[in-house]
GROMACS .gro file of C-alpha atoms in nm:
model
  121
    1GLN     CA    1   5.446   3.649   7.059
    2VAL     CA    2   5.372   3.303   6.925
    3GLN     CA    3   5.100   3.091   7.073
    4LEU     CA    4   4.976   2.743   7.000
    5VAL     CA    5   4.606   2.682   7.051
    6GLU     CA    6   4.487   2.325   7.073
    7SER     CA    7   4.143   2.192   6.998
    8GLY     CA    8   3.978   1.855   7.005
    9GLY     CA    9   4.027   1.595   7.269
   10GLY     CA   10   3.756   1.451   7.485
   11LEU     CA   11   3.619   1.115   7.587
   12VAL     CA   12   3.623   0.813   7.359
   13GLN     CA   13   3.563   0.442   7.408
   14PRO     CA   14   3.844   0.189   7.368
   15GLY     CA   15   3.889   0.106   7.002
   16GLY     CA   16   3.745   0.437   6.898
   17SER     CA   17   3.900   0.733   6.723
   18LEU     CA   18   3.968   1.092   6.808
   19SER     CA   19   4.164   1.378   6.658
   20VAL     CA   20   4.338   1.677   6.806
   21SER     CA   21   4.456   1.989   6.629
   22CYS     CA   22   4.693   2.273   6.702
   23ALA     CA   23   4.722   2.609   6.531
   24ALA     CA   24   5.016   2.845   6.562
   25SER     CA   25   4.965   3.218   6.544
   26GLY     CA   26   5.168   3.532   6.598
   27SER     CA   27   5.519   3.617   6.483
   28ILE     CA   28   5.618   3.284   6.337
   29PHE     CA   29   5.974   3.238   6.216
   30GLY     CA   30   6.158   2.928   6.113
   31LEU     CA   31   5.873   2.688   6.176
   32ASN     CA   32   5.996   2.341   6.099
   33VAL     CA   33   5.921   2.057   6.334
   34MET     CA   34   5.580   2.036   6.496
   35GLY     CA   35   5.444   1.753   6.698
   36TRP     CA   36   5.278   1.616   7.005
   37TYR     CA   37   5.383   1.508   7.349
   38ARG     CA   38   5.157   1.350   7.603
   39GLN     CA   39   5.165   1.313   7.977
   40ALA     CA   40   4.954   1.074   8.177
   41SER     CA   41   4.894   1.138   8.544
   42GLY     CA   42   5.201   1.050   8.746
   43THR     CA   43   5.418   0.980   8.443
   44GLN     CA   44   5.689   1.157   8.252
   45ARG     CA   45   5.596   1.348   7.941
   46GLU     CA   46   5.668   1.143   7.630
   47LEU     CA   47   5.705   1.230   7.265
   48VAL     CA   48   5.422   1.087   7.057
   49ALA     CA   49   5.474   1.208   6.701
   50THR     CA   50   5.665   1.465   6.499
   51ILE     CA   51   5.642   1.609   6.152
   52THR     CA   52   5.871   1.842   5.960
   53SER     CA   53   5.766   2.113   5.721
   54GLY     CA   54   5.857   1.875   5.440
   55GLY     CA   55   5.626   1.605   5.570
   56ASN     CA   56   5.877   1.370   5.730
   57THR     CA   57   5.716   1.195   6.024
   58GLY     CA   58   5.820   1.004   6.329
   59TYR     CA   59   5.621   0.811   6.586
   60ALA     CA   60   5.665   0.656   6.923
   61ASP     CA   61   5.662   0.278   6.902
   62SER     CA   62   5.353   0.265   7.120
   63VAL     CA   63   5.142   0.451   6.864
   64LYS     CA   64   5.282   0.334   6.532
   65GLY     CA   65   5.009   0.202   6.307
   66ARG     CA   66   4.739   0.371   6.512
   67PHE     CA   67   4.818   0.742   6.508
   68THR     CA   68   4.877   0.966   6.210
   69ILE     CA   69   5.029   1.310   6.226
   70SER     CA   70   4.974   1.564   5.950
   71ARG     CA   71   5.006   1.936   5.897
   72ASP     CA   72   4.883   2.222   5.688
   73ASN     CA   73   5.175   2.457   5.637
   74ALA     CA   74   4.957   2.730   5.490
   75LYS     CA   75   4.750   2.738   5.808
   76ASN     CA   76   5.038   2.665   6.047
   77THR     CA   77   4.845   2.377   6.193
   78VAL     CA   78   4.928   2.025   6.297
   79HIS     CA   79   4.685   1.741   6.348
   80LEU     CA   80   4.696   1.408   6.520
   81GLN     CA   81   4.450   1.142   6.416
   82MET     CA   82   4.424   0.873   6.681
   83ASN     CA   83   4.267   0.541   6.590
   84ASN     CA   84   4.214   0.220   6.782
   85LEU     CA   85   4.257   0.404   7.106
   86LYS     CA   86   4.354   0.221   7.421
   87ALA     CA   87   4.309   0.307   7.784
   88GLU     CA   88   4.682   0.369   7.813
   89ASP     CA   89   4.649   0.649   7.559
   90THR     CA   90   4.469   0.852   7.823
   91ALA     CA   91   4.676   1.162   7.883
   92VAL     CA   92   4.701   1.533   7.835
   93TYR     CA   93   4.828   1.593   7.484
   94TYR     CA   94   5.055   1.890   7.426
   95CYS     CA   95   5.130   2.040   7.090
   96TYR     CA   96   5.475   2.187   7.030
   97ALA     CA   97   5.654   2.375   6.758
   98ASN     CA   98   6.022   2.441   6.705
   99LEU     CA   99   6.075   2.800   6.601
  100ARG     CA  100   6.356   3.041   6.529
  101SER     CA  101   6.384   3.372   6.706
  102PRO     CA  102   6.326   3.685   6.495
  103GLY     CA  103   6.697   3.759   6.506
  104GLY     CA  104   6.766   3.423   6.351
  105SER     CA  105   7.038   3.321   6.594
  106SER     CA  106   6.860   3.066   6.811
  107ASP     CA  107   6.582   2.812   6.817
  108TYR     CA  108   6.319   2.761   7.081
  109THR     CA  109   6.018   2.546   7.151
  110GLN     CA  110   5.667   2.678   7.198
  111TRP     CA  111   5.402   2.471   7.372
  112GLY     CA  112   5.028   2.447   7.351
  113GLN     CA  113   4.807   2.453   7.657
  114GLY     CA  114   4.730   2.083   7.649
  115THR     CA  115   4.409   1.899   7.580
  116GLN     CA  116   4.272   1.602   7.768
  117VAL     CA  117   4.216   1.273   7.589
  118THR     CA  118   4.036   1.011   7.794
  119VAL     CA  119   3.984   0.656   7.669
  120SER     CA  120   3.730   0.477   7.881
  121SER     CA  121   3.432   0.249   7.848
   0.00000   0.00000   0.00000
């Protein structure tokens, strides 16, 4: 009953900037951590950035200093601002959210559909 809809992505030149966004809708309970994974072709999915409802953030070493994650709790959205993009940032970016079931006894992860980010000259 919860879905995450991603927007943004696209083609950008090396050194450029791009942002992606993700909005959660539906029966949302216990929303705390939101963030982004990415998966390049032929590689394992990797965690890029996370943010808690209180604004605590974490980043993969490969993106520290270049990417910024933020969220709007009132809108149940999370954003990823990507600066100084490199070719190796090319991947499908997946939004995720950690949620609690309506019964309150378990947590689960909901995933967005993925959005393509391509860094190329």
